PDB file of C-alpha atoms in Angstrom:
ATOM      1  CA  MET A 273      11.275   3.264  31.700  1.00 43.00           C
ATOM      2  CA  THR A 274      11.985   3.296  27.952  1.00 52.00           C
ATOM      3  CA  ALA A 275      10.701   6.425  26.234  1.00 61.00           C
ATOM      4  CA  LYS A 276       7.982   5.822  23.698  1.00 68.00           C
ATOM      5  CA  PRO A 277       8.851   6.819  20.117  1.00 82.00           C
ATOM      6  CA  PRO A 278       7.271  10.100  18.994  1.00 94.00           C
ATOM      7  CA  SER A 279       6.150   8.463  15.737  1.00 97.00           C
ATOM      8  CA  GLN A 280       4.993   4.943  14.989  1.00 97.00           C
ATOM      9  CA  VAL A 281       4.885   3.810  11.356  1.00 97.00           C
ATOM     10  CA  TRP A 282       3.570   0.612   9.784  1.00 98.00           C
ATOM     11  CA  ILE A 283       4.331  -0.256   6.172  1.00 97.00           C
ATOM     12  CA  SER A 284       2.912  -3.368   4.556  1.00 97.00           C
ATOM     13  CA  GLY A 285       5.228  -5.049   2.083  1.00 94.00           C
ATOM     14  CA  ALA A 286       8.314  -3.181   3.319  1.00 94.00           C
ATOM     15  CA  SER A 287      10.715  -6.021   2.508  1.00 90.00           C
ATOM     16  CA  ALA A 288      11.367  -4.850  -1.075  1.00 92.00           C
ATOM     17  CA  GLY A 289      10.582  -2.294  -3.755  1.00 95.00           C
ATOM     18  CA  ILE A 290       8.640   0.844  -2.866  1.00 97.00           C
ATOM     19  CA  GLY A 291       7.863  -0.525   0.591  1.00 96.00           C
ATOM     20  CA  ALA A 292      11.549  -0.921   1.458  1.00 95.00           C
ATOM     21  CA  ALA A 293      12.270   2.539   0.065  1.00 96.00           C
ATOM     22  CA  LEU A 294       9.485   3.999   2.214  1.00 97.00           C
ATOM     23  CA  ALA A 295      10.924   2.331   5.308  1.00 96.00           C
ATOM     24  CA  ALA A 296      14.390   3.676   4.530  1.00 95.00           C
ATOM     25  CA  ALA A 297      13.133   7.234   4.067  1.00 97.00           C
ATOM     26  CA  VAL A 298      10.781   7.743   7.029  1.00 97.00           C
ATOM     27  CA  PRO A 299      11.039  11.500   7.650  1.00 96.00           C
ATOM     28  CA  PHE A 300      10.289  11.416  11.377  1.00 96.00           C
ATOM     29  CA  ARG A 301      13.166  11.388  13.837  1.00 93.00           C
ATOM     30  CA  ASP A 302      13.393   8.331  16.119  1.00 93.00           C
ATOM     31  CA  ALA A 303      10.334   6.756  14.518  1.00 96.00           C
ATOM     32  CA  ARG A 304       9.501   3.146  15.210  1.00 96.00           C
ATOM     33  CA  VAL A 305       8.970   1.426  11.859  1.00 96.00           C
ATOM     34  CA  ILE A 306       7.227  -1.939  11.542  1.00 96.00           C
ATOM     35  CA  ASP A 307       7.010  -4.051   8.392  1.00 96.00           C
ATOM     36  CA  LEU A 308       3.925  -6.190   7.789  1.00 96.00           C
ATOM     37  CA  SER A 309       4.875  -8.868   5.245  1.00 94.00           C
ATOM     38  CA  ARG A 310       5.686 -12.507   4.645  1.00 90.00           C
ATOM     39  CA  SER A 311       9.444 -11.905   4.583  1.00 83.00           C
ATOM     40  CA  GLY A 312      11.353  -9.317   6.588  1.00 72.00           C
ATOM     41  CA  GLY A 313      14.487  -7.407   5.720  1.00 66.00           C
ATOM     42  CA  GLY A 314      13.148  -3.917   5.091  1.00 64.00           C
ATOM     43  CA  THR A 315      13.029  -2.746   8.713  1.00 69.00           C
ATOM     44  CA  ALA A 316      14.393  -3.707  12.109  1.00 69.00           C
ATOM     45  CA  GLU A 317      10.901  -4.745  13.230  1.00 92.00           C
ATOM     46  CA  HIS A 318       8.858  -7.244  11.276  1.00 94.00           C
ATOM     47  CA  VAL A 319       5.450  -8.812  11.799  1.00 95.00           C
ATOM     48  CA  GLU A 320       5.351 -11.960   9.685  1.00 94.00           C
ATOM     49  CA  VAL A 321       1.983 -12.227   7.988  1.00 96.00           C
ATOM     50  CA  ASP A 322       0.616 -13.332   4.622  1.00 96.00           C
ATOM     51  CA  LEU A 323      -1.809 -10.557   3.746  1.00 97.00           C
ATOM     52  CA  SER A 324      -3.414 -12.640   0.995  1.00 97.00           C
ATOM     53  CA  ASP A 325      -4.622 -15.066   3.690  1.00 97.00           C
ATOM     54  CA  PRO A 326      -7.674 -13.883   5.666  1.00 97.00           C
ATOM     55  CA  ALA A 327      -6.305 -15.717   8.706  1.00 95.00           C
ATOM     56  CA  GLY A 328      -3.516 -13.141   8.827  1.00 96.00           C
ATOM     57  CA  TRP A 329      -5.837 -10.135   8.912  1.00 97.00           C
ATOM     58  CA  SER A 330      -7.006 -10.889  12.457  1.00 96.00           C
ATOM     59  CA  ARG A 331      -3.386 -10.993  13.623  1.00 96.00           C
ATOM     60  CA  VAL A 332      -2.782  -7.515  12.214  1.00 97.00           C
ATOM     61  CA  ASP A 333      -6.040  -6.260  13.743  1.00 98.00           C
ATOM     62  CA  LEU A 334      -4.960  -7.474  17.177  1.00 97.00           C
ATOM     63  CA  HIS A 335      -1.452  -6.079  16.669  1.00 97.00           C
ATOM     64  CA  PHE A 336      -2.807  -2.597  15.883  1.00 98.00           C
ATOM     65  CA  GLU A 337      -5.093  -2.754  18.899  1.00 98.00           C
ATOM     66  CA  GLU A 338      -2.336  -3.802  21.293  1.00 98.00           C
ATOM     67  CA  GLU A 339       0.160  -1.262  19.990  1.00 97.00           C
ATOM     68  CA  LEU A 340      -2.197   1.721  20.028  1.00 98.00           C
ATOM     69  CA  LYS A 341      -4.352   1.210  23.107  1.00 97.00           C
ATOM     70  CA  ALA A 342      -1.908   3.168  25.290  1.00 96.00           C
ATOM     71  CA  TYR A 343       0.005   5.101  22.624  1.00 96.00           C
ATOM     72  CA  GLU A 344       1.158   8.560  23.728  1.00 95.00           C
ATOM     73  CA  GLY A 345       3.357   9.710  20.830  1.00 96.00           C
ATOM     74  CA  ASP A 346       2.955  12.495  18.282  1.00 96.00           C
ATOM     75  CA  ARG A 347       1.761  10.576  15.240  1.00 97.00           C
ATOM     76  CA  VAL A 348       0.793   7.179  13.869  1.00 98.00           C
ATOM     77  CA  VAL A 349       1.048   6.259  10.198  1.00 98.00           C
ATOM     78  CA  PHE A 350      -0.024   3.177   8.268  1.00 98.00           C
ATOM     79  CA  ILE A 351       1.021   2.906   4.629  1.00 98.00           C
ATOM     80  CA  HIS A 352      -0.577  -0.043   2.891  1.00 98.00           C
ATOM     81  CA  ASN A 353       1.778  -0.851   0.060  1.00 97.00           C
ATOM     82  CA  ALA A 354       1.443  -4.639  -0.352  1.00 97.00           C
ATOM     83  CA  GLY A 355      -0.088  -5.872  -3.588  1.00 97.00           C
ATOM     84  CA  THR A 356       0.477  -8.234  -6.494  1.00 97.00           C
ATOM     85  CA  ILE A 357       0.208  -8.173 -10.268  1.00 97.00           C
ATOM     86  CA  THR A 358       0.192 -11.979 -10.397  1.00 97.00           C
ATOM     87  CA  PRO A 359      -1.477 -13.682 -12.195  1.00 98.00           C
ATOM     88  CA  ILE A 360      -1.316 -11.807 -15.487  1.00 98.00           C
ATOM     89  CA  GLY A 361      -3.656 -13.069 -18.171  1.00 98.00           C
ATOM     90  CA  PRO A 362      -7.358 -13.320 -19.074  1.00 98.00           C
ATOM     91  CA  ALA A 363      -9.632 -13.908 -16.093  1.00 98.00           C
ATOM     92  CA  ASP A 364     -10.948 -17.111 -17.656  1.00 98.00           C
ATOM     93  CA  ALA A 365      -7.475 -18.559 -18.254  1.00 97.00           C
ATOM     94  CA  VAL A 366      -5.244 -17.789 -15.254  1.00 98.00           C
ATOM     95  CA  ASP A 367      -4.657 -20.127 -12.330  1.00 98.00           C
ATOM     96  CA  ARG A 368      -7.727 -19.979 -10.088  1.00 98.00           C
ATOM     97  CA  HIS A 369      -5.781 -20.197  -6.831  1.00 98.00           C
ATOM     98  CA  ALA A 370      -3.403 -17.384  -7.808  1.00 98.00           C
ATOM     99  CA  TYR A 371      -6.391 -15.311  -8.915  1.00 98.00           C
ATOM    100  CA  ARG A 372      -8.142 -15.788  -5.574  1.00 98.00           C
ATOM    101  CA  ARG A 373      -4.975 -14.790  -3.735  1.00 98.00           C
ATOM    102  CA  ALA A 374      -4.671 -11.650  -5.882  1.00 98.00           C
ATOM    103  CA  VAL A 375      -8.272 -10.605  -5.268  1.00 98.00           C
ATOM    104  CA  LEU A 376      -7.853 -11.050  -1.516  1.00 98.00           C
ATOM    105  CA  LEU A 377      -4.563  -9.147  -1.414  1.00 98.00           C
ATOM    106  CA  ASN A 378      -5.464  -6.337  -3.819  1.00 98.00           C
ATOM    107  CA  SER A 379      -9.128  -5.764  -2.971  1.00 98.00           C
ATOM    108  CA  ALA A 380     -10.044  -7.164   0.435  1.00 98.00           C
ATOM    109  CA  ALA A 381      -6.862  -6.736   2.489  1.00 98.00           C
ATOM    110  CA  PRO A 382      -6.630  -2.932   2.048  1.00 98.00           C
ATOM    111  CA  GLN A 383     -10.190  -2.477   3.286  1.00 98.00           C
ATOM    112  CA  ILE A 384      -9.895  -4.902   6.197  1.00 98.00           C
ATOM    113  CA  LEU A 385      -6.513  -3.628   7.376  1.00 98.00           C
ATOM    114  CA  GLY A 386      -7.490  -0.002   6.829  1.00 98.00           C
ATOM    115  CA  SER A 387     -10.614  -0.505   8.909  1.00 98.00           C
ATOM    116  CA  ALA A 388      -8.566  -2.216  11.632  1.00 98.00           C
ATOM    117  CA  PHE A 389      -6.089   0.673  11.802  1.00 98.00           C
ATOM    118  CA  LEU A 390      -8.840   3.292  11.949  1.00 98.00           C
ATOM    119  CA  ARG A 391     -10.618   1.422  14.720  1.00 98.00           C
ATOM    120  CA  ALA A 392      -7.442   0.951  16.776  1.00 98.00           C
ATOM    121  CA  ALA A 393      -6.468   4.614  16.372  1.00 98.00           C
ATOM    122  CA  ALA A 394      -9.940   6.114  16.822  1.00 98.00           C
ATOM    123  CA  HIS A 395      -9.364   7.142  20.452  1.00 97.00           C
ATOM    124  CA  LEU A 396      -6.090   8.947  19.740  1.00 97.00           C
ATOM    125  CA  THR A 397      -5.807  12.713  19.510  1.00 96.00           C
ATOM    126  CA  CYS A 398      -2.372  12.762  17.862  1.00 97.00           C
ATOM    127  CA  GLU A 399      -1.642  13.087  14.151  1.00 97.00           C
ATOM    128  CA  ARG A 400      -3.032  10.066  12.273  1.00 98.00           C
ATOM    129  CA  HIS A 401      -2.383   9.100   8.650  1.00 98.00           C
ATOM    130  CA  LEU A 402      -3.606   6.194   6.543  1.00 98.00           C
ATOM    131  CA  VAL A 403      -2.024   6.043   3.079  1.00 98.00           C
ATOM    132  CA  MET A 404      -3.106   3.491   0.480  1.00 98.00           C
ATOM    133  CA  LEU A 405      -0.924   2.734  -2.552  1.00 98.00           C
ATOM    134  CA  SER A 406      -2.939   2.917  -5.743  1.00 98.00           C
ATOM    135  CA  SER A 407      -2.063   2.930  -9.440  1.00 98.00           C
ATOM    136  CA  GLY A 408      -3.013   4.561 -12.712  1.00 96.00           C
ATOM    137  CA  ALA A 409      -4.563   1.150 -13.372  1.00 97.00           C
ATOM    138  CA  ALA A 410      -7.368   2.133 -10.978  1.00 98.00           C
ATOM    139  CA  ARG A 411      -8.723   4.283 -13.814  1.00 97.00           C
ATOM    140  CA  THR A 412      -7.256   2.622 -16.927  1.00 96.00           C
ATOM    141  CA  PRO A 413      -8.202  -0.986 -17.700  1.00 96.00           C
ATOM    142  CA  TYR A 414      -5.553  -3.318 -19.112  1.00 97.00           C
ATOM    143  CA  ALA A 415      -6.405  -6.696 -20.616  1.00 98.00           C
ATOM    144  CA  GLY A 416      -4.703  -9.312 -18.449  1.00 98.00           C
ATOM    145  CA  TRP A 417      -4.779  -7.243 -15.251  1.00 98.00           C
ATOM    146  CA  SER A 418      -8.372  -7.720 -14.097  1.00 98.00           C
ATOM    147  CA  SER A 419      -7.612  -8.547 -10.444  1.00 97.00           C
ATOM    148  CA  TYR A 420      -5.042  -5.748 -10.204  1.00 98.00           C
ATOM    149  CA  THR A 421      -7.065  -2.978 -11.871  1.00 98.00           C
ATOM    150  CA  ALA A 422     -10.223  -3.921  -9.962  1.00 98.00           C
ATOM    151  CA  GLY A 423      -8.295  -4.008  -6.704  1.00 98.00           C
ATOM    152  CA  LYS A 424      -6.803  -0.545  -7.187  1.00 98.00           C
ATOM    153  CA  ALA A 425     -10.190   0.865  -8.214  1.00 98.00           C
ATOM    154  CA  ALA A 426     -11.652  -0.598  -5.013  1.00 98.00           C
ATOM    155  CA  VAL A 427      -8.877   1.013  -2.961  1.00 98.00           C
ATOM    156  CA  GLU A 428      -9.564   4.452  -4.403  1.00 98.00           C
ATOM    157  CA  GLN A 429     -13.324   4.286  -3.888  1.00 98.00           C
ATOM    158  CA  TRP A 430     -12.791   3.036  -0.327  1.00 98.00           C
ATOM    159  CA  VAL A 431     -10.475   5.978   0.352  1.00 98.00           C
ATOM    160  CA  ARG A 432     -12.932   8.510  -1.071  1.00 98.00           C
ATOM    161  CA  THR A 433     -15.727   7.104   1.072  1.00 98.00           C
ATOM    162  CA  VAL A 434     -13.757   6.697   4.292  1.00 98.00           C
ATOM    163  CA  GLY A 435     -12.210  10.127   3.831  1.00 98.00           C
ATOM    164  CA  MET A 436     -15.724  11.552   4.061  1.00 98.00           C
ATOM    165  CA  GLU A 437     -16.348   9.551   7.221  1.00 98.00           C
ATOM    166  CA  GLN A 438     -13.081  10.646   8.824  1.00 97.00           C
ATOM    167  CA  ALA A 439     -13.562  14.401   8.488  1.00 92.00           C
ATOM    168  CA  GLY A 440     -11.728  15.760  11.517  1.00 91.00           C
ATOM    169  CA  GLY A 441     -10.297  12.324  12.298  1.00 96.00           C
ATOM    170  CA  CYS A 442      -7.616  10.227  10.620  1.00 98.00           C
ATOM    171  CA  ARG A 443      -6.294  11.584   7.329  1.00 98.00           C
ATOM    172  CA  VAL A 444      -6.963   9.001   4.613  1.00 98.00           C
ATOM    173  CA  ILE A 445      -5.470   9.307   1.124  1.00 98.00           C
ATOM    174  CA  ALA A 446      -4.554   7.103  -1.850  1.00 98.00           C
ATOM    175  CA  VAL A 447      -1.510   7.682  -4.032  1.00 98.00           C
ATOM    176  CA  ALA A 448      -0.496   6.287  -7.399  1.00 98.00           C
ATOM    177  CA  PRO A 449       3.316   6.414  -7.542  1.00 97.00           C
ATOM    178  CA  GLY A 450       3.626   6.164 -11.328  1.00 97.00           C
ATOM    179  CA  VAL A 451       5.575   3.477 -13.148  1.00 97.00           C
ATOM    180  CA  VAL A 452       8.405   2.505 -10.807  1.00 97.00           C
ATOM    181  CA  ASP A 453      11.354   0.246 -11.578  1.00 96.00           C
ATOM    182  CA  THR A 454      10.606  -2.647  -9.198  1.00 96.00           C
ATOM    183  CA  ALA A 455      10.370  -6.430  -9.371  1.00 94.00           C
ATOM    184  CA  MET A 456       6.728  -6.005 -10.376  1.00 95.00           C
ATOM    185  CA  GLN A 457       7.803  -4.117 -13.496  1.00 96.00           C
ATOM    186  CA  THR A 458      10.316  -6.848 -14.307  1.00 96.00           C
ATOM    187  CA  GLU A 459       7.524  -9.398 -14.104  1.00 97.00           C
ATOM    188  CA  ILE A 460       5.290  -7.273 -16.326  1.00 97.00           C
ATOM    189  CA  ARG A 461       7.970  -6.886 -19.008  1.00 97.00           C
ATOM    190  CA  SER A 462       8.631 -10.647 -19.074  1.00 97.00           C
ATOM    191  CA  THR A 463       4.969 -11.479 -19.727  1.00 97.00           C
ATOM    192  CA  ASP A 464       3.948 -12.942 -23.075  1.00 97.00           C
ATOM    193  CA  GLU A 465       1.973 -10.510 -25.238  1.00 97.00           C
ATOM    194  CA  ARG A 466      -0.846 -13.050 -25.499  1.00 96.00           C
ATOM    195  CA  ALA A 467      -1.408 -12.755 -21.748  1.00 97.00           C
ATOM    196  CA  PHE A 468      -0.771  -9.003 -21.602  1.00 97.00           C
ATOM    197  CA  PRO A 469      -1.274  -7.205 -24.932  1.00 97.00           C
ATOM    198  CA  ALA A 470       0.127  -3.892 -23.590  1.00 97.00           C
ATOM    199  CA  VAL A 471       3.500  -5.381 -22.623  1.00 97.00           C
ATOM    200  CA  GLN A 472       5.413  -3.427 -25.282  1.00 97.00           C
ATOM    201  CA  ARG A 473       4.410  -0.125 -23.672  1.00 96.00           C
ATOM    202  CA  PHE A 474       6.165  -1.129 -20.466  1.00 97.00           C
ATOM    203  CA  ASN A 475       9.223  -2.420 -22.325  1.00 96.00           C
ATOM    204  CA  ASP A 476       9.416   0.952 -24.061  1.00 97.00           C
ATOM    205  CA  LEU A 477       9.221   2.805 -20.731  1.00 97.00           C
ATOM    206  CA  LYS A 478      12.182   0.797 -19.463  1.00 97.00           C
ATOM    207  CA  ARG A 479      14.154   1.227 -22.696  1.00 97.00           C
ATOM    208  CA  THR A 480      13.688   5.001 -22.755  1.00 97.00           C
ATOM    209  CA  GLY A 481      14.528   5.493 -19.075  1.00 96.00           C
ATOM    210  CA  ALA A 482      11.023   6.683 -18.241  1.00 96.00           C
ATOM    211  CA  LEU A 483      10.672   4.647 -15.054  1.00 96.00           C
ATOM    212  CA  SER A 484      10.816   6.274 -11.648  1.00 97.00           C
ATOM    213  CA  THR A 485      12.980   4.806  -8.879  1.00 97.00           C
ATOM    214  CA  PRO A 486      11.631   3.386  -5.610  1.00 97.00           C
ATOM    215  CA  ALA A 487      13.521   6.115  -3.718  1.00 97.00           C
ATOM    216  CA  ALA A 488      11.908   8.874  -5.780  1.00 98.00           C
ATOM    217  CA  ALA A 489       8.479   7.316  -5.335  1.00 98.00           C
ATOM    218  CA  ALA A 490       9.018   7.030  -1.570  1.00 98.00           C
ATOM    219  CA  ALA A 491      10.084  10.672  -1.313  1.00 98.00           C
ATOM    220  CA  GLY A 492       6.977  11.735  -3.204  1.00 98.00           C
ATOM    221  CA  ILE A 493       4.694   9.641  -1.028  1.00 98.00           C
ATOM    222  CA  TRP A 494       6.155  10.953   2.233  1.00 98.00           C
ATOM    223  CA  SER A 495       5.823  14.530   0.953  1.00 98.00           C
ATOM    224  CA  LEU A 496       2.058  14.102   0.723  1.00 98.00           C
ATOM    225  CA  LEU A 497       1.772  14.090   4.505  1.00 97.00           C
ATOM    226  CA  GLU A 498       2.832  17.742   4.454  1.00 96.00           C
ATOM    227  CA  ARG A 499       0.486  18.767   1.650  1.00 96.00           C
ATOM    228  CA  ASP A 500      -2.905  20.336   2.192  1.00 95.00           C
ATOM    229  CA  LEU A 501      -4.906  17.552   0.589  1.00 97.00           C
ATOM    230  CA  PRO A 502      -8.589  16.993   1.342  1.00 97.00           C
ATOM    231  CA  ASN A 503      -9.466  13.889   3.296  1.00 98.00           C
ATOM    232  CA  GLY A 504     -10.220  11.088   0.865  1.00 98.00           C
ATOM    233  CA  ALA A 505      -7.971  12.487  -1.874  1.00 98.00           C
ATOM    234  CA  CYS A 506      -6.698  10.089  -4.549  1.00 98.00           C
ATOM    235  CA  VAL A 507      -3.606  11.548  -6.198  1.00 98.00           C
ATOM    236  CA  ASP A 508      -1.005  10.556  -8.780  1.00 98.00           C
ATOM    237  CA  LEU A 509       2.578  11.657  -8.116  1.00 98.00           C
ATOM    238  CA  ARG A 510       2.969  12.359 -11.846  1.00 96.00           C
ATOM    239  CA  ASP A 511       0.325  15.097 -11.571  1.00 95.00           C
ATOM    240  CA  LEU A 512       1.915  16.947  -8.651  1.00 90.00           C
TER     241      LEU A 512
END
């Protein structure tokens, strides 16, 4: 009989950027790491799913349930990293289909998938962690980012609320990694100022070398699992 891994880790959006860096830096020996995304490449195991499509959420729900119903390892971790900045521009001017996709991915998917993980892991007595990727944009509005800022604000309030509910249960936290040099930042810097008036700020951060790397962000995020944070904490790596 094949031994079950002592740690099981899910990372959404682990095919690139911070998600891929998180997958590459899992600090648990012999952990089983599973990527939830449209395109694989970040981990050996990949569940193909479009998290902006509600039809995909049920597949993830069932996957969590099947994987955890007889789990006997030391810990389970779900890091929800997937998100999108697209479309950038005023809410009354951007493509309606892209906007709907962004709202579903940034606002609804974290809540639905987080709820699914908590439900599937509720019977376990091992270490349980649910980590949601947030952003400074959860607290700072930017013209042109309405679906993104609203989505991250929703994530943080969900975490605060569910953290209260999970006292003594699964540890639930949100983390803003800072401004990280990823494909998302490249997209932001290439946006016309008419769609995103604050674009120069992000060009200046790149020019002055003020961006963090995905590897540094991943290391900071993993370190939070060892910190004595209250359940429902929403933290920014730049403040630690």
